[in-house]
Amino acid sequence: MESARIVAGVARLVQDVGLAEELAQDALVAALEQWPREGIPANPGGWLMSTAKHRAVDLLRRRTTYQRKLQELGREVGSRPDPTEAELAAALDPDRIDDDLLRLIFTACHPVLPTEGRVALTLRLLGGLRTDEIARAFLVPEPTVGQRITRAKRTLAAKHVPFELPPRAELADRLGSVLEVVYLVFNEGYSATAGADWTRPALCAEALRLGRILAGLMPEQAEVHGLLALMELQASRIPARTGPNGEPILLPDQDRRRWDRLLVRRGLAALDRAESLGIGPYTLQAAIAACHARARTAAETDWVRVAALYRVLVHVSPSPIVELNRAVAVANATGPADGLAIVETLVAEPVLAGYPQLPAVRGDLLARLGRHDEARREFSRAAELTRNARERTLFLDRAARLPGPP
Amino acid sequence: MRYLALLRATRTTAPPPPGLMEAIMQLGEEATAAGALLDQGGLAPSAEGSRLQVATGKLSVTDGPFAEAKETISYALYEVRSKEEAVEWVSRFLKLHRDMWPGWEGEGEVLRVFGPEDFAAPPA
């Protein structure tokens, strides 16, 4: 966290994220050299920050001198005035640092960058994760991550993306991009049911941390609390989501005593906060997650409310996947036939053509209606479509457990 | 990784100095804003607590205060990436007491709380 604050603070001075990161690294190296000799300073974060800032100032002075010399040679080069001591002191003000962090988050999640670039840069700069850690978490080769980060930094510089907060009118749009990146990181960790790879739960933890920081930085933004609530509530189920052999355990079958009550409590509190500020897609999803969190057993779930919330969500943020989830809720609220009717309208949906959950849900509803042969075909189809080995086993098991000839 | 911090005072010579509570709250806010602090609370003196024990097959309940001079003053639950980070937050808490409250002595204990990662299945 300190490293993100330092990068953010220095980036405001030098207006270059890549350079700021190098200066922050220098300060950390200086700390590793000095602290063992001279002891840890009273305020380690402040020490690192002022060291990095002094280096930035030196660099800017050198540049200014260089530019002055160039000007003496008759060239037109724009220059920045030297930061004064007062400016340096102001730079250490906590409110200022918070703003710097927000600037850093908004810059790293800038829409000029492709999504993978945003994700990699955010984890690198805000999470302070090493390139190899990000690579392991996303199951891509390390050089790929390195390239994504380098390219992202270069794009920011080439497109002259200013290191600043978006204007008020654009804030909501740009905040959407920030929240999307955080949720993407969370989901990458959350949907990895393989369970063997320890770095993927770490991604959930990283996203939660970013969400908690954002909620502290932007306390008036409903969707920030909405997303945080959603992540806290989903994360509360992590201990119950895998069985002893690493196999996935679906929501209705989870042992709810293993849910993390602290995270449930935090999630419900964040949801209250979000709902008092306004309702957006993340808040609605959190409200749905809260219905599950409040039910002591799967049978106690208020499916009528879940279905109603999905109905609102379909309006606020329409997508075939939301509609598919609504079908599940409706099936549980009023019967599998009603759910199946919704699913049938989605079969022709091109977005869902390769989506294993569509045949899986369809298979489940057909099985509940006693149409076993059709259900078996759907589960086999779901097993063909998924790329996750654990999930494939799950679908094949469901197909095999249906009565009738295989 | 989650860490539980238990903080005890072993010696207090004077009432807490003005400003200490604000400084503690500010540190708490900082830790919350850094996404590290999940939960915390101050604890009343052990005079208001009880201790339960099973020994030689008997369950006994003893009301406080407890005999030793140490009082557990608060707990905090952190979610951090390493033990070092948890130790760092707790040392900042203790340093506040050292710097603002002359004569105060105390100790902090940092214990890792098991999480889902500790029960993960072996690699497939």
Short mmCIF file of C-alpha atoms in Angstrom, two decimals:
data_model
loop_
_atom_site.label_atom_id
_atom_site.label_comp_id
_atom_site.label_asym_id
_atom_site.label_seq_id
_atom_site.Cartn_x
_atom_site.Cartn_y
_atom_site.Cartn_z
CA MET A 1 0.00 0.00 0.00
CA GLU A 2 2.77 2.43 0.86
CA SER A 3 4.31 1.77 -2.50
CA ALA A 4 1.06 2.71 -4.29
CA ARG A 5 0.84 5.94 -2.27
CA ILE A 6 4.42 6.80 -3.16
CA VAL A 7 3.97 6.04 -6.84
CA ALA A 8 0.80 8.14 -6.81
CA GLY A 9 2.41 11.08 -5.05
CA VAL A 10 5.46 11.11 -7.28
CA ALA A 11 3.37 10.64 -10.42
CA ARG A 12 1.63 13.94 -9.73
CA LEU A 13 5.02 15.67 -9.70
CA VAL A 14 6.52 14.01 -12.75
CA GLN A 15 3.28 13.30 -14.67
CA ASP A 16 4.56 9.93 -15.77
CA VAL A 17 3.42 6.70 -14.15
CA GLY A 18 6.36 4.62 -15.36
CA LEU A 19 8.91 7.13 -14.14
CA ALA A 20 7.08 7.50 -10.81
CA GLU A 21 7.27 3.76 -10.30
CA GLU A 22 11.03 3.79 -10.89
CA LEU A 23 11.52 6.63 -8.41
CA ALA A 24 9.41 4.81 -5.83
CA GLN A 25 11.55 1.71 -6.36
CA ASP A 26 14.68 3.82 -5.82
CA ALA A 27 13.27 5.06 -2.53
CA LEU A 28 12.56 1.47 -1.42
CA VAL A 29 16.11 0.45 -2.30
CA ALA A 30 17.43 3.43 -0.33
CA ALA A 31 15.30 2.31 2.62
CA LEU A 32 16.68 -1.24 2.41
CA GLU A 33 20.21 0.19 2.54
CA GLN A 34 19.68 2.75 5.29
CA TRP A 35 17.13 1.27 7.68
CA PRO A 36 19.14 -1.74 8.80
CA ARG A 37 22.04 0.63 9.63
CA GLU A 38 20.14 3.55 11.12
CA GLY A 39 16.94 1.97 12.35
CA ILE A 40 13.41 2.28 11.01
CA PRO A 41 12.23 5.91 11.02
CA ALA A 42 9.22 6.90 13.15
CA ASN A 43 7.04 7.35 10.07
CA PRO A 44 8.26 4.84 7.47
CA GLY A 45 5.67 5.85 4.87
CA GLY A 46 6.51 9.52 5.21
CA TRP A 47 10.22 8.78 4.97
CA LEU A 48 9.74 6.80 1.75
CA MET A 49 7.46 9.45 0.33
CA SER A 50 9.82 12.35 0.98
CA THR A 51 12.82 10.37 -0.28
CA ALA A 52 10.99 9.56 -3.52
CA LYS A 53 9.79 13.15 -3.86
CA HIS A 54 13.30 14.53 -3.37
CA ARG A 55 14.52 12.24 -6.08
CA ALA A 56 11.71 13.44 -8.31
CA VAL A 57 12.61 17.04 -7.59
CA ASP A 58 16.28 16.37 -8.37
CA LEU A 59 15.24 14.81 -11.62
CA LEU A 60 12.95 17.69 -12.52
CA ARG A 61 15.70 20.19 -11.65
CA ARG A 62 18.14 18.33 -13.84
CA ARG A 63 15.59 18.34 -16.60
CA THR A 64 14.91 22.04 -16.14
CA THR A 65 18.62 22.81 -16.26
CA TYR A 66 18.88 20.69 -19.36
CA GLN A 67 15.93 22.46 -20.89
CA ARG A 68 17.40 25.84 -19.97
CA LYS A 69 20.57 24.86 -21.73
CA LEU A 70 18.58 23.77 -24.73
CA GLN A 71 16.79 27.10 -24.66
CA GLU A 72 20.11 28.89 -24.55
CA LEU A 73 20.81 27.07 -27.76
CA GLY A 74 17.72 28.78 -29.12
CA ARG A 75 15.24 25.92 -28.86
CA GLU A 76 11.68 26.20 -27.72
CA VAL A 77 11.06 23.74 -24.96
CA GLY A 78 8.27 24.03 -22.40
CA SER A 79 9.40 23.66 -18.82
CA ARG A 80 7.88 23.19 -15.41
CA PRO A 81 8.75 25.43 -12.49
CA ASP A 82 10.68 23.80 -9.64
CA PRO A 83 8.49 22.47 -6.85
CA THR A 84 9.08 24.56 -3.73
CA GLU A 85 9.52 23.23 -0.20
CA ALA A 86 5.96 24.35 0.56
CA GLU A 87 4.73 22.30 -2.36
CA LEU A 88 6.67 19.33 -1.02
CA ALA A 89 5.13 19.74 2.43
CA ALA A 90 1.67 20.02 0.88
CA ALA A 91 2.42 16.86 -1.05
CA LEU A 92 2.69 14.96 2.24
CA ASP A 93 -0.77 16.05 3.38
CA PRO A 94 -2.95 12.93 3.83
CA ASP A 95 -5.91 14.34 1.89
CA ARG A 96 -3.59 15.17 -0.95
CA ILE A 97 -2.19 11.63 -0.84
CA ASP A 98 -5.70 10.21 -1.03
CA ASP A 99 -6.36 12.31 -4.13
CA ASP A 100 -3.09 11.13 -5.61
CA LEU A 101 -4.13 7.51 -5.07
CA LEU A 102 -7.44 8.16 -6.79
CA ARG A 103 -5.61 9.81 -9.68
CA LEU A 104 -3.39 6.75 -9.92
CA ILE A 105 -6.38 4.39 -9.93
CA PHE A 106 -8.20 6.40 -12.59
CA THR A 107 -5.07 6.65 -14.71
CA ALA A 108 -4.30 2.93 -14.50
CA CYS A 109 -7.93 2.13 -15.45
CA HIS A 110 -8.09 4.67 -18.28
CA PRO A 111 -10.35 3.61 -21.18
CA VAL A 112 -7.56 4.23 -23.76
CA LEU A 113 -5.99 1.03 -22.43
CA PRO A 114 -7.24 -2.42 -23.36
CA THR A 115 -8.84 -4.27 -20.44
CA GLU A 116 -5.87 -6.63 -19.88
CA GLY A 117 -3.58 -3.60 -19.81
CA ARG A 118 -5.76 -1.92 -17.19
CA VAL A 119 -5.87 -5.03 -15.05
CA ALA A 120 -2.12 -5.63 -15.21
CA LEU A 121 -1.24 -1.99 -14.54
CA THR A 122 -3.67 -1.72 -11.63
CA LEU A 123 -2.31 -4.84 -9.95
CA ARG A 124 1.25 -3.68 -10.56
CA LEU A 125 0.85 -0.09 -9.38
CA LEU A 126 -1.93 -0.32 -6.79
CA GLY A 127 -1.41 -3.85 -5.59
CA GLY A 128 2.36 -3.75 -5.89
CA LEU A 129 2.26 -7.31 -7.25
CA ARG A 130 5.31 -8.46 -9.14
CA THR A 131 5.02 -9.34 -12.81
CA ASP A 132 5.47 -13.06 -12.09
CA GLU A 133 2.72 -12.96 -9.43
CA ILE A 134 0.26 -11.37 -11.87
CA ALA A 135 1.26 -13.87 -14.55
CA ARG A 136 0.73 -16.83 -12.22
CA ALA A 137 -2.62 -15.49 -11.09
CA PHE A 138 -3.96 -15.08 -14.62
CA LEU A 139 -2.26 -18.24 -15.94
CA VAL A 140 -0.42 -16.36 -18.69
CA PRO A 141 3.32 -16.31 -19.40
CA GLU A 142 5.32 -13.74 -17.45
CA PRO A 143 6.68 -11.94 -20.56
CA THR A 144 3.07 -11.37 -21.69
CA VAL A 145 2.28 -9.55 -18.46
CA GLY A 146 5.52 -7.59 -18.71
CA GLN A 147 4.61 -6.53 -22.24
CA ARG A 148 1.09 -5.56 -21.23
CA ILE A 149 2.43 -3.32 -18.47
CA THR A 150 5.10 -1.74 -20.65
CA ARG A 151 2.65 -1.18 -23.47
CA ALA A 152 0.08 0.30 -21.09
CA LYS A 153 2.59 2.76 -19.66
CA ARG A 154 3.74 3.68 -23.16
CA THR A 155 0.16 4.21 -24.34
CA LEU A 156 -0.56 6.51 -21.41
CA ALA A 157 2.51 8.57 -22.25
CA ALA A 158 1.92 8.54 -26.02
CA LYS A 159 -1.72 9.56 -25.73
CA HIS A 160 -0.78 12.27 -23.20
CA VAL A 161 -3.25 10.93 -20.67
CA PRO A 162 -3.07 13.53 -17.92
CA PHE A 163 -2.46 12.33 -14.36
CA GLU A 164 -5.67 13.76 -12.99
CA LEU A 165 -9.15 12.94 -11.80
CA PRO A 166 -11.78 12.97 -14.53
CA PRO A 167 -14.03 16.03 -14.64
CA ARG A 168 -17.22 15.64 -12.60
CA ALA A 169 -19.35 15.01 -15.68
CA GLU A 170 -17.14 12.09 -16.73
CA LEU A 171 -16.60 10.69 -13.25
CA ALA A 172 -19.47 8.21 -13.35
CA ASP A 173 -18.38 6.76 -16.70
CA ARG A 174 -14.74 6.52 -15.72
CA LEU A 175 -15.61 5.14 -12.29
CA GLY A 176 -17.40 2.36 -14.16
CA SER A 177 -14.09 1.39 -15.75
CA VAL A 178 -12.34 1.38 -12.36
CA LEU A 179 -15.00 -0.79 -10.74
CA GLU A 180 -14.99 -3.12 -13.73
CA VAL A 181 -11.26 -3.71 -13.36
CA VAL A 182 -11.58 -4.41 -9.64
CA TYR A 183 -14.49 -6.82 -10.18
CA LEU A 184 -12.64 -8.52 -13.02
CA VAL A 185 -9.70 -9.17 -10.72
CA PHE A 186 -12.07 -10.51 -8.08
CA ASN A 187 -13.86 -12.82 -10.50
CA GLU A 188 -10.64 -14.16 -11.91
CA GLY A 189 -9.79 -15.28 -8.41
CA TYR A 190 -13.31 -16.34 -7.49
CA SER A 191 -14.23 -18.49 -10.49
CA ALA A 192 -10.97 -20.40 -10.35
CA THR A 193 -12.43 -23.49 -8.75
CA ALA A 194 -9.23 -25.44 -9.43
CA GLY A 195 -8.36 -24.68 -5.83
CA ALA A 196 -4.81 -25.92 -6.10
CA ASP A 197 -3.40 -22.59 -7.18
CA TRP A 198 -2.94 -20.49 -4.08
CA THR A 199 -2.38 -17.24 -5.98
CA ARG A 200 -5.96 -17.13 -7.17
CA PRO A 201 -7.60 -16.68 -3.75
CA ALA A 202 -4.92 -14.00 -3.44
CA LEU A 203 -6.56 -12.21 -6.36
CA CYS A 204 -9.87 -12.11 -4.47
CA ALA A 205 -8.04 -10.68 -1.49
CA GLU A 206 -6.35 -8.10 -3.71
CA ALA A 207 -9.65 -7.01 -5.28
CA LEU A 208 -11.28 -6.77 -1.87
CA ARG A 209 -8.43 -4.62 -0.64
CA LEU A 210 -8.75 -2.32 -3.66
CA GLY A 211 -12.52 -2.15 -3.09
CA ARG A 212 -12.05 -1.26 0.57
CA ILE A 213 -9.54 1.44 -0.37
CA LEU A 214 -11.91 2.86 -2.99
CA ALA A 215 -14.76 2.94 -0.47
CA GLY A 216 -12.52 4.96 1.84
CA LEU A 217 -11.48 7.31 -0.95
CA MET A 218 -14.91 7.83 -2.52
CA PRO A 219 -17.37 7.44 0.36
CA GLU A 220 -20.20 9.23 -1.48
CA GLN A 221 -20.29 6.93 -4.51
CA ALA A 222 -23.08 4.36 -4.14
CA GLU A 223 -21.68 1.86 -6.62
CA VAL A 224 -18.29 1.78 -4.89
CA HIS A 225 -20.03 0.52 -1.75
CA GLY A 226 -22.27 -1.68 -3.92
CA LEU A 227 -19.29 -3.43 -5.49
CA LEU A 228 -17.55 -3.72 -2.13
CA ALA A 229 -20.71 -5.25 -0.62
CA LEU A 230 -20.95 -7.70 -3.52
CA MET A 231 -17.33 -8.79 -3.14
CA GLU A 232 -17.48 -9.09 0.66
CA LEU A 233 -20.63 -11.22 0.41
CA GLN A 234 -19.26 -13.44 -2.34
CA ALA A 235 -15.94 -13.80 -0.57
CA SER A 236 -17.76 -14.86 2.61
CA ARG A 237 -18.67 -18.08 0.77
CA ILE A 238 -15.12 -18.96 -0.29
CA PRO A 239 -14.49 -21.38 2.61
CA ALA A 240 -17.62 -23.37 1.65
CA ARG A 241 -17.12 -23.31 -2.11
CA THR A 242 -14.69 -26.19 -2.41
CA GLY A 243 -14.91 -29.69 -1.06
CA PRO A 244 -12.13 -31.72 0.56
CA ASN A 245 -10.78 -32.76 -2.84
CA GLY A 246 -10.91 -29.30 -4.35
CA GLU A 247 -14.18 -29.98 -6.15
CA PRO A 248 -16.60 -27.06 -6.53
CA ILE A 249 -19.63 -26.98 -4.25
CA LEU A 250 -22.54 -24.98 -5.65
CA LEU A 251 -24.50 -22.46 -3.61
CA PRO A 252 -27.48 -24.67 -2.69
CA ASP A 253 -25.18 -27.45 -1.44
CA GLN A 254 -22.79 -25.31 0.60
CA ASP A 255 -22.42 -25.81 4.33
CA ARG A 256 -23.43 -22.31 5.39
CA ARG A 257 -21.80 -22.69 8.79
CA ARG A 258 -18.53 -22.37 6.90
CA TRP A 259 -19.42 -18.94 5.52
CA ASP A 260 -17.28 -16.18 6.93
CA ARG A 261 -19.65 -14.30 9.26
CA LEU A 262 -17.34 -11.30 9.54
CA LEU A 263 -17.39 -10.80 5.77
CA VAL A 264 -21.18 -11.29 5.69
CA ARG A 265 -21.53 -8.60 8.35
CA ARG A 266 -19.20 -6.24 6.48
CA GLY A 267 -20.99 -6.95 3.21
CA LEU A 268 -24.44 -6.23 4.64
CA ALA A 269 -23.13 -2.99 6.21
CA ALA A 270 -21.63 -1.90 2.86
CA LEU A 271 -24.92 -2.76 1.14
CA ASP A 272 -26.86 -0.54 3.60
CA ARG A 273 -24.46 2.25 2.83
CA ALA A 274 -24.82 1.74 -0.93
CA GLU A 275 -28.61 1.57 -0.81
CA SER A 276 -28.77 4.82 1.16
CA LEU A 277 -26.84 6.55 -1.63
CA GLY A 278 -28.52 5.17 -4.75
CA ILE A 279 -29.08 1.96 -6.64
CA GLY A 280 -26.89 0.72 -9.47
CA PRO A 281 -26.06 -2.66 -11.00
CA TYR A 282 -23.42 -3.63 -8.40
CA THR A 283 -25.72 -2.65 -5.54
CA LEU A 284 -28.50 -4.76 -7.04
CA GLN A 285 -26.19 -7.75 -7.38
CA ALA A 286 -25.08 -7.22 -3.80
CA ALA A 287 -28.73 -7.10 -2.72
CA ILE A 288 -29.19 -10.48 -4.42
CA ALA A 289 -26.10 -11.87 -2.71
CA ALA A 290 -27.50 -10.53 0.57
CA CYS A 291 -30.67 -12.62 0.10
CA HIS A 292 -28.46 -15.70 0.07
CA ALA A 293 -26.34 -14.44 2.97
CA ARG A 294 -29.44 -13.88 5.13
CA ALA A 295 -30.86 -17.36 4.51
CA ARG A 296 -29.67 -19.85 7.12
CA THR A 297 -30.37 -22.74 4.75
CA ALA A 298 -30.77 -22.85 0.98
CA ALA A 299 -34.46 -23.69 1.46
CA GLU A 300 -35.00 -20.46 3.41
CA THR A 301 -33.85 -18.30 0.48
CA ASP A 302 -36.34 -15.58 -0.41
CA TRP A 303 -36.45 -16.51 -4.11
CA VAL A 304 -39.39 -14.20 -4.81
CA ARG A 305 -37.25 -11.27 -3.73
CA VAL A 306 -34.23 -12.59 -5.67
CA ALA A 307 -36.35 -12.91 -8.82
CA ALA A 308 -37.73 -9.38 -8.31
CA LEU A 309 -34.22 -7.97 -7.88
CA TYR A 310 -33.10 -9.73 -11.07
CA ARG A 311 -36.06 -8.18 -12.84
CA VAL A 312 -34.80 -4.71 -11.86
CA LEU A 313 -31.23 -5.68 -12.75
CA VAL A 314 -32.32 -6.77 -16.24
CA HIS A 315 -33.65 -3.23 -16.75
CA VAL A 316 -30.67 -1.39 -15.27
CA SER A 317 -27.99 -3.52 -16.89
CA PRO A 318 -29.50 -5.85 -19.48
CA SER A 319 -27.48 -8.87 -20.52
CA PRO A 320 -28.31 -12.44 -21.51
CA ILE A 321 -26.28 -13.69 -18.54
CA VAL A 322 -28.34 -11.64 -16.09
CA GLU A 323 -31.46 -12.97 -17.81
CA LEU A 324 -30.17 -16.54 -17.41
CA ASN A 325 -29.63 -15.93 -13.70
CA ARG A 326 -33.13 -14.51 -13.50
CA ALA A 327 -34.42 -17.74 -15.03
CA VAL A 328 -32.84 -19.68 -12.14
CA ALA A 329 -34.42 -17.35 -9.58
CA VAL A 330 -37.82 -17.54 -11.25
CA ALA A 331 -37.58 -21.34 -11.40
CA ASN A 332 -36.96 -21.42 -7.65
CA ALA A 333 -39.65 -18.85 -6.93
CA THR A 334 -42.54 -20.14 -9.02
CA GLY A 335 -41.45 -23.44 -10.56
CA PRO A 336 -39.01 -24.93 -13.11
CA ALA A 337 -41.44 -24.54 -16.03
CA ASP A 338 -41.47 -20.74 -15.63
CA GLY A 339 -37.69 -20.69 -15.48
CA LEU A 340 -37.40 -22.91 -18.53
CA ALA A 341 -39.66 -20.57 -20.51
CA ILE A 342 -37.10 -17.77 -19.96
CA VAL A 343 -34.17 -20.05 -20.80
CA GLU A 344 -35.80 -21.04 -24.12
CA THR A 345 -35.82 -17.38 -25.20
CA LEU A 346 -32.03 -17.30 -24.67
CA VAL A 347 -31.10 -20.37 -26.72
CA ALA A 348 -30.74 -18.36 -29.93
CA GLU A 349 -28.69 -15.69 -28.16
CA PRO A 350 -25.31 -15.52 -29.98
CA VAL A 351 -23.53 -14.16 -26.87
CA LEU A 352 -24.36 -17.38 -25.02
CA ALA A 353 -23.42 -19.73 -27.90
CA GLY A 354 -20.31 -21.08 -26.15
CA TYR A 355 -21.45 -20.40 -22.59
CA PRO A 356 -21.55 -23.68 -20.61
CA GLN A 357 -23.91 -22.31 -17.96
CA LEU A 358 -26.76 -22.06 -20.49
CA PRO A 359 -27.05 -25.82 -21.15
CA ALA A 360 -26.23 -26.45 -17.47
CA VAL A 361 -29.19 -24.38 -16.27
CA ARG A 362 -31.40 -25.80 -19.00
CA GLY A 363 -30.36 -29.31 -18.01
CA ASP A 364 -31.11 -28.63 -14.36
CA LEU A 365 -34.60 -27.29 -15.12
CA LEU A 366 -35.37 -30.17 -17.52
CA ALA A 367 -34.24 -32.65 -14.86
CA ARG A 368 -36.54 -31.02 -12.33
CA LEU A 369 -39.40 -31.38 -14.82
CA GLY A 370 -38.60 -35.08 -15.19
CA ARG A 371 -37.40 -34.73 -18.80
CA HIS A 372 -34.28 -36.79 -18.08
CA ASP A 373 -33.13 -37.63 -21.62
CA GLU A 374 -33.16 -34.00 -22.67
CA ALA A 375 -31.47 -32.99 -19.42
CA ARG A 376 -28.68 -35.54 -19.99
CA ARG A 377 -27.98 -34.06 -23.44
CA GLU A 378 -27.80 -30.58 -21.96
CA PHE A 379 -25.33 -31.59 -19.23
CA SER A 380 -23.13 -33.36 -21.79
CA ARG A 381 -23.21 -30.23 -23.91
CA ALA A 382 -22.23 -28.11 -20.87
CA ALA A 383 -19.34 -30.50 -20.16
CA GLU A 384 -18.12 -30.11 -23.76
CA LEU A 385 -18.22 -26.33 -23.56
CA THR A 386 -16.45 -25.69 -20.28
CA ARG A 387 -12.70 -25.21 -20.20
CA ASN A 388 -12.51 -25.83 -16.49
CA ALA A 389 -11.72 -29.44 -15.60
CA ARG A 390 -13.47 -29.27 -12.21
CA GLU A 391 -16.62 -27.94 -13.81
CA ARG A 392 -16.54 -30.61 -16.50
CA THR A 393 -16.51 -33.33 -13.85
CA LEU A 394 -19.43 -31.67 -12.14
CA PHE A 395 -21.55 -31.61 -15.33
CA LEU A 396 -20.66 -35.20 -16.27
CA ASP A 397 -21.62 -36.33 -12.77
CA ARG A 398 -24.98 -34.64 -13.06
CA ALA A 399 -25.58 -36.33 -16.42
CA ALA A 400 -24.60 -39.71 -15.01
CA ARG A 401 -26.82 -39.39 -11.93
CA LEU A 402 -29.98 -38.92 -14.02
CA PRO A 403 -32.30 -41.93 -14.07
CA GLY A 404 -32.59 -43.82 -17.35
CA PRO A 405 -30.12 -45.16 -19.93
CA PRO A 406 -26.87 -43.19 -20.26
CA MET B 1 -3.91 -13.48 5.27
CA ARG B 2 -5.69 -12.58 8.46
CA TYR B 3 -3.95 -11.69 11.68
CA LEU B 4 -5.44 -11.17 15.09
CA ALA B 5 -3.62 -8.67 17.27
CA LEU B 6 -4.10 -8.73 21.03
CA LEU B 7 -2.75 -5.75 22.91
CA ARG B 8 -1.96 -5.74 26.59
CA ALA B 9 -0.82 -3.06 28.99
CA THR B 10 1.60 -4.33 31.61
CA ARG B 11 2.24 -1.06 33.43
CA THR B 12 0.47 2.27 33.46
CA THR B 13 1.71 5.08 35.69
CA ALA B 14 -0.76 7.81 34.87
CA PRO B 15 -4.10 8.27 33.11
CA PRO B 16 -3.85 8.28 29.32
CA PRO B 17 -2.58 11.61 27.99
CA PRO B 18 -4.92 13.86 26.01
CA GLY B 19 -4.62 13.25 22.33
CA LEU B 20 -3.80 9.54 22.58
CA MET B 21 -7.32 8.42 21.73
CA GLU B 22 -7.42 10.71 18.69
CA ALA B 23 -4.04 9.42 17.56
CA ILE B 24 -5.25 5.82 17.96
CA MET B 25 -8.42 6.58 16.02
CA GLN B 26 -6.43 8.23 13.27
CA LEU B 27 -4.17 5.20 13.00
CA GLY B 28 -7.29 3.01 12.84
CA GLU B 29 -8.72 5.14 10.06
CA GLU B 30 -5.45 4.93 8.19
CA ALA B 31 -5.39 1.15 8.49
CA THR B 32 -9.01 0.98 7.34
CA ALA B 33 -8.34 3.26 4.37
CA ALA B 34 -5.37 1.06 3.44
CA GLY B 35 -7.78 -1.86 3.29
CA ALA B 36 -5.89 -3.62 6.09
CA LEU B 37 -8.10 -3.28 9.16
CA LEU B 38 -11.20 -5.48 9.18
CA ASP B 39 -12.39 -5.12 12.72
CA GLN B 40 -11.25 -3.76 16.05
CA GLY B 41 -12.52 -3.06 19.50
CA GLY B 42 -11.42 -1.85 22.88
CA LEU B 43 -11.82 -4.19 25.85
CA ALA B 44 -13.08 -3.26 29.30
CA PRO B 45 -10.88 -4.16 32.30
CA SER B 46 -10.94 -7.84 33.25
CA ALA B 47 -12.96 -6.92 36.37
CA GLU B 48 -15.95 -7.00 34.02
CA GLY B 49 -15.01 -10.37 32.51
CA SER B 50 -14.88 -14.01 33.52
CA ARG B 51 -12.49 -16.85 32.93
CA LEU B 52 -13.70 -20.39 32.30
CA GLN B 53 -11.54 -23.38 32.87
CA VAL B 54 -11.67 -27.15 32.68
CA ALA B 55 -9.21 -28.83 35.02
CA THR B 56 -9.24 -32.31 36.54
CA GLY B 57 -12.59 -32.91 34.93
CA LYS B 58 -14.23 -29.86 36.49
CA LEU B 59 -15.58 -26.80 34.75
CA SER B 60 -15.11 -23.65 36.76
CA VAL B 61 -15.97 -20.04 36.17
CA THR B 62 -13.94 -17.30 37.83
CA ASP B 63 -15.06 -13.71 37.69
CA GLY B 64 -12.46 -11.04 37.00
CA PRO B 65 -10.32 -9.16 37.76
CA PHE B 66 -7.63 -11.72 37.06
CA ALA B 67 -4.58 -12.02 39.24
CA GLU B 68 -1.81 -10.96 36.85
CA ALA B 69 -1.08 -7.27 36.29
CA LYS B 70 -1.62 -7.48 32.53
CA GLU B 71 -4.83 -6.12 31.09
CA THR B 72 -5.83 -6.92 27.54
CA ILE B 73 -6.84 -3.51 26.23
CA SER B 74 -7.96 -4.14 22.69
CA TYR B 75 -7.98 -6.44 19.75
CA ALA B 76 -7.66 -5.81 16.04
CA LEU B 77 -8.18 -8.03 13.03
CA TYR B 78 -6.07 -7.28 9.96
CA GLU B 79 -6.21 -8.61 6.41
CA VAL B 80 -2.72 -8.20 4.98
CA ARG B 81 -0.29 -9.91 2.61
CA SER B 82 2.38 -10.81 5.10
CA LYS B 83 3.06 -11.10 8.79
CA GLU B 84 5.49 -8.20 8.43
CA GLU B 85 2.63 -5.94 7.42
CA ALA B 86 0.57 -6.95 10.46
CA VAL B 87 3.59 -6.46 12.71
CA GLU B 88 4.11 -3.03 11.16
CA TRP B 89 0.56 -1.89 12.03
CA VAL B 90 0.80 -3.21 15.57
CA SER B 91 4.22 -1.59 16.10
CA ARG B 92 2.75 1.72 15.02
CA PHE B 93 0.03 1.25 17.63
CA LEU B 94 2.58 0.47 20.33
CA LYS B 95 4.86 3.32 19.25
CA LEU B 96 1.99 5.75 19.73
CA HIS B 97 1.73 4.62 23.35
CA ARG B 98 5.50 4.76 23.84
CA ASP B 99 5.81 8.25 22.39
CA MET B 100 2.73 9.82 23.95
CA TRP B 101 2.40 8.08 27.32
CA PRO B 102 5.61 8.15 29.40
CA GLY B 103 6.03 5.13 31.63
CA TRP B 104 3.50 3.02 29.75
CA GLU B 105 4.57 -0.54 29.08
CA GLY B 106 2.70 -3.14 27.15
CA GLU B 107 2.84 -5.88 24.61
CA GLY B 108 1.21 -6.90 21.40
CA GLU B 109 0.67 -10.41 20.17
CA VAL B 110 0.17 -11.09 16.46
CA LEU B 111 -1.49 -14.40 15.60
CA ARG B 112 -2.30 -15.68 12.16
CA VAL B 113 -5.92 -16.71 11.69
CA PHE B 114 -6.40 -19.79 9.52
CA GLY B 115 -8.25 -19.09 6.29
CA PRO B 116 -9.56 -21.11 3.35
CA GLU B 117 -6.01 -21.24 1.93
CA ASP B 118 -4.97 -23.44 4.86
CA PHE B 119 -7.53 -26.07 3.98
CA ALA B 120 -6.99 -26.02 0.23
CA ALA B 121 -6.86 -29.34 -1.54
CA PRO B 122 -3.51 -30.70 -2.74
CA PRO B 123 -2.68 -29.89 -6.40
CA ALA B 124 -4.73 -32.04 -8.75
#
